[in-house]
Coordinates of C-alpha atoms and ligand atoms in Angstrom, one line a residue:
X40 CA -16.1 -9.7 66.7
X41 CA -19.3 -8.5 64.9
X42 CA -17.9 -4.9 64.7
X43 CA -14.4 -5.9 64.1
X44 CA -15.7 -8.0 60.9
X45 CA -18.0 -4.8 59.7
X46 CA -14.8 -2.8 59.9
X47 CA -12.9 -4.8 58.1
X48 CA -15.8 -5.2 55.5
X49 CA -15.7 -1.2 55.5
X50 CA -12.1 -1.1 54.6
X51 CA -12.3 -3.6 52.1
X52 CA -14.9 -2.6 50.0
X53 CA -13.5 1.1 49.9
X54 CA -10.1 -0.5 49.3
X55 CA -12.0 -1.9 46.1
X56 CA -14.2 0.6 45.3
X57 CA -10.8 2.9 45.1
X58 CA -8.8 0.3 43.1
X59 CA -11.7 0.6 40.5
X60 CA -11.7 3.5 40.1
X61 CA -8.2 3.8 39.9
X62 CA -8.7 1.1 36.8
X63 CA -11.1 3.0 34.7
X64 CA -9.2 5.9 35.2
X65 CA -6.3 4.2 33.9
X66 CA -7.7 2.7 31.2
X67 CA -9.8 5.9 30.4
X68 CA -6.4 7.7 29.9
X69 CA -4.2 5.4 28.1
X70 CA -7.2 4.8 25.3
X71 CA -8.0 8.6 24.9
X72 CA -4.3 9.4 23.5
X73 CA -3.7 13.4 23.6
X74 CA -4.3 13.8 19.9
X75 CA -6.1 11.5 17.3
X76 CA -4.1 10.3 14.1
X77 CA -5.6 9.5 10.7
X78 CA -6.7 5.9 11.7
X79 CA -8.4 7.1 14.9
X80 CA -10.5 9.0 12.8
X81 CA -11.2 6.2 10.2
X82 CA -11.4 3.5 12.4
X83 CA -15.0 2.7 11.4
X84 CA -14.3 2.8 7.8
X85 CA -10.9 1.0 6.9
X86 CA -7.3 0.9 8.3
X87 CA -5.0 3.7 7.1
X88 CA -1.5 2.3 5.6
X89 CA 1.8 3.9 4.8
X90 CA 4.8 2.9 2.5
X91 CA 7.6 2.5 4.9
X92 CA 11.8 1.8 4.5
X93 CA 13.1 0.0 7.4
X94 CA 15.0 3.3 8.0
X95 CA 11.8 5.4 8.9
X96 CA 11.2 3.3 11.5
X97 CA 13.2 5.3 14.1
X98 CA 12.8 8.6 15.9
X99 CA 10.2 11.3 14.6
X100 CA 8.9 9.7 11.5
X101 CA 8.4 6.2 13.4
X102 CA 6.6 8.4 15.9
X103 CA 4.2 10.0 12.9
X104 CA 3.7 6.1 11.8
X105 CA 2.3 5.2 15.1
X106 CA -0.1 8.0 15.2
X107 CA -1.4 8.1 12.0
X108 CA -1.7 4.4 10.5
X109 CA -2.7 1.4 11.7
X110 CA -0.7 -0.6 8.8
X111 CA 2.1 -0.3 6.7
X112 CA 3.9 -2.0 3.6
X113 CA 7.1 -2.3 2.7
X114 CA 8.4 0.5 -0.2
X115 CA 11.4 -1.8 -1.3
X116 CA 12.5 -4.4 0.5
X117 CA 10.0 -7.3 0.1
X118 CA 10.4 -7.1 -3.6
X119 CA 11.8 -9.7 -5.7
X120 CA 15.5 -7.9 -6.3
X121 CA 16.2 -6.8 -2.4
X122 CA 15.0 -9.8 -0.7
X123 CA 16.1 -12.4 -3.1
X124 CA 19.0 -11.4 -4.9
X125 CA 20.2 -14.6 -6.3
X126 CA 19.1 -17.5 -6.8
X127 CA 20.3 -19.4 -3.6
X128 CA 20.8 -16.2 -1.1
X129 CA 17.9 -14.4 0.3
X130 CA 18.2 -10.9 1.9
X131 CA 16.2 -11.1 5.3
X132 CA 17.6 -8.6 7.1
X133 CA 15.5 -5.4 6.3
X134 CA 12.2 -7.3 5.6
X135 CA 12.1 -8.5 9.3
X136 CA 13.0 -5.0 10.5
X137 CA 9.6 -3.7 8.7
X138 CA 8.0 -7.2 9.8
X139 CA 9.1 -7.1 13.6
X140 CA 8.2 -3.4 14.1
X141 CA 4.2 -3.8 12.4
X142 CA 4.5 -7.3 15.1
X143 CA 5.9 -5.0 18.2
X144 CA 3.4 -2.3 17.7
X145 CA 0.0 -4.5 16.7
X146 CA -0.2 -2.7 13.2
X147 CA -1.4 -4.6 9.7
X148 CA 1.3 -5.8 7.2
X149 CA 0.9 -6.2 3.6
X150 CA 3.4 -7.6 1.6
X151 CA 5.0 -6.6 -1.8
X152 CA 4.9 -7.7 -4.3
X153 CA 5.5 -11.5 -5.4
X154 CA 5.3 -11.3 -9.2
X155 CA 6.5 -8.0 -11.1
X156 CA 8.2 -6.9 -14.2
X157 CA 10.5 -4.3 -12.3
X158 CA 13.5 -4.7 -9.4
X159 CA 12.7 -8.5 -10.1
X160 CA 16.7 -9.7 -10.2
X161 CA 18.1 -10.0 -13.1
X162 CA 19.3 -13.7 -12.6
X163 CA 15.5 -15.0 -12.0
X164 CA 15.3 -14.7 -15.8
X165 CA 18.8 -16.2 -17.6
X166 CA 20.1 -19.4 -17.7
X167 CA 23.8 -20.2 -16.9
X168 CA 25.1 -18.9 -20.4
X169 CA 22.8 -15.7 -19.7
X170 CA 20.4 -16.6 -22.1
X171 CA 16.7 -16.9 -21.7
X172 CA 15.3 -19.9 -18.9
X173 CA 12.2 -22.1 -20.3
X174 CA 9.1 -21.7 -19.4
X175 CA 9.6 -24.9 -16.8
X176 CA 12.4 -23.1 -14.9
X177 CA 10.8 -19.6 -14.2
X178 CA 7.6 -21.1 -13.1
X179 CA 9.7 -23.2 -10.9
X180 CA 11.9 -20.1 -9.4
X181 CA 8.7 -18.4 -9.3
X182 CA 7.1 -20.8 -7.0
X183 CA 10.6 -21.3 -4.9
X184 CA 10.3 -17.5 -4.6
X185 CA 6.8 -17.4 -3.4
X186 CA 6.8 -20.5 -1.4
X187 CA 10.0 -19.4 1.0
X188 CA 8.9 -15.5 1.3
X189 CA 5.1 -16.1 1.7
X190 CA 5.9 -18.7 4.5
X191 CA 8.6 -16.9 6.3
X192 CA 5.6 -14.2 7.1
X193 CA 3.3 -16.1 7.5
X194 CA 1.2 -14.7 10.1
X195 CA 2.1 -11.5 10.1
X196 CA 1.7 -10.3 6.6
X197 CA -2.5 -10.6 6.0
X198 CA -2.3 -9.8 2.4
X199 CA 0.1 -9.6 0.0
X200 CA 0.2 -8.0 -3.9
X201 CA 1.0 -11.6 -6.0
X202 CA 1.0 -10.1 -9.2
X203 CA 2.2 -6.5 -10.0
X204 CA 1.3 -4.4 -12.7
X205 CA 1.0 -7.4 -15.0
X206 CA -1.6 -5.5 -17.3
X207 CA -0.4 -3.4 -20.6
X208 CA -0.7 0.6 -21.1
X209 CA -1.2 -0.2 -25.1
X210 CA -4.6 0.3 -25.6
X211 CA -4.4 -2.9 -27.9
X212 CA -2.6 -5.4 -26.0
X213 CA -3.7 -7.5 -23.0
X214 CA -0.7 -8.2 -20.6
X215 CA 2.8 -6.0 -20.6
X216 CA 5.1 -7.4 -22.8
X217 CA 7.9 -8.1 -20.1
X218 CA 9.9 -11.6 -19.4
X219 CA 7.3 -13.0 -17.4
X220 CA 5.0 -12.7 -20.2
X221 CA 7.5 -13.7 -23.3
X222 CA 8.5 -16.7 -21.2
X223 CA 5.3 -18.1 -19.8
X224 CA 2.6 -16.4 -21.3
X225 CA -0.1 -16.0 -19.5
X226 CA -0.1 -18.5 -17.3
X227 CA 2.4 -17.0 -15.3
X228 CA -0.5 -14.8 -13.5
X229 CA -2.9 -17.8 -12.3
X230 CA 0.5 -19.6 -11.5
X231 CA 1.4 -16.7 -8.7
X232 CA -2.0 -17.1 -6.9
X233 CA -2.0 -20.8 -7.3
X234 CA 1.2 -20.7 -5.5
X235 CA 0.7 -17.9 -2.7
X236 CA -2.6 -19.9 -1.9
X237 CA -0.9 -23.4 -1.3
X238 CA 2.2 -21.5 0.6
X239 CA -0.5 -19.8 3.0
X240 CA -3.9 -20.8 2.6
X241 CA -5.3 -17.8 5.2
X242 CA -4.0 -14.9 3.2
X243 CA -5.6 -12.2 1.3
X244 CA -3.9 -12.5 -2.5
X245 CA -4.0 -9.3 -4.6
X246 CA -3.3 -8.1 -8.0
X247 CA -2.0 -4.7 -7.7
X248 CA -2.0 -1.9 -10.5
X249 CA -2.0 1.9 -11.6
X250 CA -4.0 3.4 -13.6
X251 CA -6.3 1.4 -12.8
X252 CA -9.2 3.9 -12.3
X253 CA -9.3 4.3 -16.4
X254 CA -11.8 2.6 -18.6
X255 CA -9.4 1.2 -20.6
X256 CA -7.3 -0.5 -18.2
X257 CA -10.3 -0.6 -15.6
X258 CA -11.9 -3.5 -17.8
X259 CA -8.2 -5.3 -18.5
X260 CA -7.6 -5.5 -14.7
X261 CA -11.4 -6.8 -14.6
X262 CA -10.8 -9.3 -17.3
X263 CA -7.7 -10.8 -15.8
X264 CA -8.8 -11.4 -12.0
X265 CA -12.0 -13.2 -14.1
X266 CA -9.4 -15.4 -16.1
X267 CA -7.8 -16.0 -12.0
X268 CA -11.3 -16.4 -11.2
X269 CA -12.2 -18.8 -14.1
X270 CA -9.4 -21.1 -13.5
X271 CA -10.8 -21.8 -10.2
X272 CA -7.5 -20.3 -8.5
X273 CA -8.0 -17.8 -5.3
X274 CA -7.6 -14.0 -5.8
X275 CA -9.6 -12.0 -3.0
X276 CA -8.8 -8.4 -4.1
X277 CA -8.1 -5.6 -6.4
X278 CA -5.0 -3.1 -5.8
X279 CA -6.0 0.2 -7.5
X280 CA -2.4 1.6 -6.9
X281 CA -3.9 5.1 -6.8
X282 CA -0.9 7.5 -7.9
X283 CA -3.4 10.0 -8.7
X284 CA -2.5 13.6 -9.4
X285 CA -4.5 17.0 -9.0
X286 CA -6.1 16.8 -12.0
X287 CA -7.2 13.2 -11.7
X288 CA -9.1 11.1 -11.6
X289 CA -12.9 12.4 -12.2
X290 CA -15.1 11.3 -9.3
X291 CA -17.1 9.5 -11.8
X292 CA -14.3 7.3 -12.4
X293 CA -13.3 6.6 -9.5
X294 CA -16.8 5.0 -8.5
X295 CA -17.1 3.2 -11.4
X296 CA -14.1 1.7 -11.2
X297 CA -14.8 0.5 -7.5
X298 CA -17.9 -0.5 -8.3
X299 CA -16.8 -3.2 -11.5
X300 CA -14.3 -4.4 -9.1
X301 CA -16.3 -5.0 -6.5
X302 CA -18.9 -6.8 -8.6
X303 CA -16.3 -9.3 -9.1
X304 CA -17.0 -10.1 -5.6
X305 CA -13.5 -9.4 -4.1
X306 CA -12.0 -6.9 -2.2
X307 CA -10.9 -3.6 -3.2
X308 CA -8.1 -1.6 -1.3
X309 CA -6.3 1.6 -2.6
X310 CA -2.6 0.7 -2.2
X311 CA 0.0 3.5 -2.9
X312 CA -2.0 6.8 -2.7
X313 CA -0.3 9.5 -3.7
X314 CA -1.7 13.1 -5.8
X315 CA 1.3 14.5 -7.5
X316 CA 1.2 18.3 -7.8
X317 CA 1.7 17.5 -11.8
X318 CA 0.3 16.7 -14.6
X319 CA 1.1 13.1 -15.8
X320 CA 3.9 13.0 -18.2
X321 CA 4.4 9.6 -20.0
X322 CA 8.1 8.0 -19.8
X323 CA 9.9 11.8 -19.3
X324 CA 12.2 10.6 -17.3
X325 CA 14.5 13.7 -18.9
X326 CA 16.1 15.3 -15.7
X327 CA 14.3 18.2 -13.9
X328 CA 15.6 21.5 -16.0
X329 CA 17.7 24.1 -14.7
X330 CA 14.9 26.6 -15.3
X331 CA 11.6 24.9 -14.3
X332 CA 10.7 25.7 -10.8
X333 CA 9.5 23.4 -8.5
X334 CA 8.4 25.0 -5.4
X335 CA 4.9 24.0 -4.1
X336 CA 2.6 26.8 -5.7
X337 CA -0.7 28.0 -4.0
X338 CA -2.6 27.1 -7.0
X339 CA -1.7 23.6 -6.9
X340 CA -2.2 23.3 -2.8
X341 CA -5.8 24.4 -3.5
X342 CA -6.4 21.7 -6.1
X343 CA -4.5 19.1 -4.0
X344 CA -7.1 20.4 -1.1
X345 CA -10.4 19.6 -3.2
X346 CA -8.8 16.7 -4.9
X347 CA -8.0 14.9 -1.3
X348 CA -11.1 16.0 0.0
X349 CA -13.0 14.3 -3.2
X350 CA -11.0 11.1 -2.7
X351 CA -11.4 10.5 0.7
X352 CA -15.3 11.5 0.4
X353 CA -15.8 8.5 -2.0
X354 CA -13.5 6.3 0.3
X355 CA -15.9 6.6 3.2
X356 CA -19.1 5.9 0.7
X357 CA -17.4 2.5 -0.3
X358 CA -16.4 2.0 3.4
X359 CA -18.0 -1.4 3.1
X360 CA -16.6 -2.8 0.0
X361 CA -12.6 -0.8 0.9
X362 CA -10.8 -3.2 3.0
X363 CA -8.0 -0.6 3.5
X364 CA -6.2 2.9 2.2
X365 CA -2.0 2.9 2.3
X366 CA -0.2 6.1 1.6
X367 CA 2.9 5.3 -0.3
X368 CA 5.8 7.1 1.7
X369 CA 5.1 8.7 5.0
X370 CA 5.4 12.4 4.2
X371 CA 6.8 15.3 1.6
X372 CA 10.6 15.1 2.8
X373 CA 10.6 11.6 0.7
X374 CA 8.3 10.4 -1.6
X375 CA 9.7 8.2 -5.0
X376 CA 7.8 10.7 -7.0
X377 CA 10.2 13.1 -6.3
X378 CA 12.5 11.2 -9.0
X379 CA 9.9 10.0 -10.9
X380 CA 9.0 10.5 -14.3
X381 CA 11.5 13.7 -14.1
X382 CA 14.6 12.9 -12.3
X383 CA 15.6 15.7 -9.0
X384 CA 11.7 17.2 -9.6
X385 CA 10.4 17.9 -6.3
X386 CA 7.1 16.7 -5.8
X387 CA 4.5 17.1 -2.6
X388 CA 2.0 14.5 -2.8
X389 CA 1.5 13.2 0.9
X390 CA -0.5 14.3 3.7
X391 CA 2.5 15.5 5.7
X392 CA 5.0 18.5 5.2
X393 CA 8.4 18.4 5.1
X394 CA 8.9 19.2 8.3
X395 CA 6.2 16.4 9.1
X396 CA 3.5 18.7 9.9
X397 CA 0.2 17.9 8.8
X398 CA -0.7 20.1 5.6
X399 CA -4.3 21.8 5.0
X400 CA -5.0 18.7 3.1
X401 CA -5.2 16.9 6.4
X402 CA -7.9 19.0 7.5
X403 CA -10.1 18.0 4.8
X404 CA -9.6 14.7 4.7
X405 CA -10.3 14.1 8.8
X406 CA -13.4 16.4 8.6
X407 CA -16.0 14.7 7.4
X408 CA -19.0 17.6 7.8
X409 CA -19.2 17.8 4.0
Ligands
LIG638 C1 4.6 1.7 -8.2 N1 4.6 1.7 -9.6 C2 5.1 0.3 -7.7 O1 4.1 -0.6 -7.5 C3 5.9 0.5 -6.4 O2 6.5 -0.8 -6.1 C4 7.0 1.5 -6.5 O3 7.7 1.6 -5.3 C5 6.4 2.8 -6.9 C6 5.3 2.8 -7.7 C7 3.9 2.8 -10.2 C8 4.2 3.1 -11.7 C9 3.5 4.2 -12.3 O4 2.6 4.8 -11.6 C10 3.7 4.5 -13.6 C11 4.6 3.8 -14.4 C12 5.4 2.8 -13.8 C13 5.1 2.5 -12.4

């Protein structure tokens, strides 16, 4: 009886002994994955996001997504126009493909955007004879807008960007001179927060710009999340857009900018990240001529090289006050700058090749040595 029972104990605890190891080795294996993506490699400093179409979300670009980044937003289809086209008919159907896949695979969602002057709809501004609405109607369509697309994702969208580009590019003027402004003023800005915070009192509400690494429109942006601020309304971060190019921002800049924002004692993500192989050309939107060449030169790889390796040096300094980093568009087969300012101009600002292959750039920006 004794010796049966020792057997039996024998067999057991080697029985156990074999299933734990067979656990760690399990586990071991599926947390080491063959190859690390972008996010692995930032994991202690912020997630890594990536402008997505609910097309991209199939075969080898949805496989890219899921090694690379750990969040995404949506390029198009949460925006005003796409997802609510008129006033009584929403358009769900795209916006929960984007929605179910960052659910299905555990990855971050932000939203956008709530507010903005562009791909708003044109029937959120005109009245039944297609004249201007009062000031009472928009802010009433506004918070319709926000109340039914805020709560539909609520819980799987963290953050969303409430106000869009509201700010002006005239050096002299303080908000863009577009509908929301001529019809409400500006009360249409602490309106959007005050409304995205009673629709979903856990989320993380952004303003959202670009440029907004320069002086100029540095200290607007500051000034109105203060006014937000002042009002006593919730805003818990700043969006610097980040469409930067290879010839800027200075470093300087950059920190500085961070830094202002984050004295306002919010959060400060980097939203749409981008570096066009251009210089900035204002409103040319002209198409590309039959003469100008667009192939990706060697000069301009180089000074994309040292301009990603710059940015994503001062990314990891301000690891503590950047809450995340989103590419906008997934690699160089797509990206909208490739229509924009100059129409048909081929651009290759992203991480990723055409063929989806991680360009030198890559390198630089996972090696963190210097
Ligand atoms: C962004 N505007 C928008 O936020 C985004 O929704 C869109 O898909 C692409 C870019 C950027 C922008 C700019 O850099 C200069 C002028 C106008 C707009």
């Amino acid at each position: 009886m004794k010796t049966k029972s020792n057997s039996t104990g024998t067999t057991y605890f080697t029985l156990t002994l074999l299933f734990l190891a067979a656990t760690v080795f399990m586990g071991y294996s599926q947390e080491e994955p063959s190859e690390k993506g972008l996010k692995d490699y930032y994991k202690d400093h912020f997630p890594v996001g990536v402008a997505v179409s609910p097309r991209a979300l199939q075969g080898e670009s949805a496989e890219l997504i899921l090694k690379h980044f750990n969040s995404m937003t949506p390029e198009n289809v949460m925006k005003m126009g796409p997802i609510h086209p008129e006033e009584d008919r929403y358009n769900w159907e795209y916006a929960d493909q984007v929605a179910d896949f960052a659910v299905k695979h555990n990855m971050k969602l932000r939203g956008h955007a709530l507010c903005w002057h562009n791909q708003a709809g044109d029937w959120i501004f005109k009245d039944e004879n297609g004249g201007q609405v009062s000031k009472e109607v928009l802010l009433q369509r506004l918070k319709d807008h926000i109340t039914t697309v805020v709560k539909r994702y609520k819980g799987k969208i963290y953050a969303w960007d409430v106000v869009n580009e509201a700010i002006s590019d005239k050096e002299d003027e303080f908000l863009r001179d577009s509908e929301w402004y001529q019809i409400c003023g500006e009360d249409f800005v602490i309106k959007a927060f005050e409304y995205a915070h009673e629709a979903d009192p856990d989320l993380k509400l952004y303003y959202n710009d670009y440029s907004a690494v320069h002086p100029i429109k540095r200290d607007k942006i500051y000034k109105l999340v203060k006014m937000v601020q002042d009002a006593g309304v919730p805003v818990h971060g700043i969006g610097i857009q980040g469409h930067f190019s290879i010839y800027e921002p200075s470093e300087q800049e950059l920190r500085d900018a961070i830094e202002k924002y984050a004295s306002l004692g919010v959060e400060v993500q980097i939203t749409e990240l981008d570096v066009s192989v251009y210089e900035k050309e204002h409103s040319r939107r002209d198409p590309l001529p039959k003469d100008e060449d667009d192939a990706f030169k060697p000069e301009q790889e180089q000074k994309q090289i040292e301009q990603y390796e710059m940015l994503f040096r001062v990314f990891r300094d301000f690891g503590d006050t950047l809450t995340g980093v989103t590419f906008w568009n997934i690699s160089d087969r797509y990206s909208w700058l490739d229509n924009f300012p100059v129409r048909g101009r081929k651009n290759y600002p992203l991480l990723f090749d055409g063929k989806l292959q991680p360009k030198k750039a890559y390198y630089k920006v996972i090696d963190f040595e210097k």
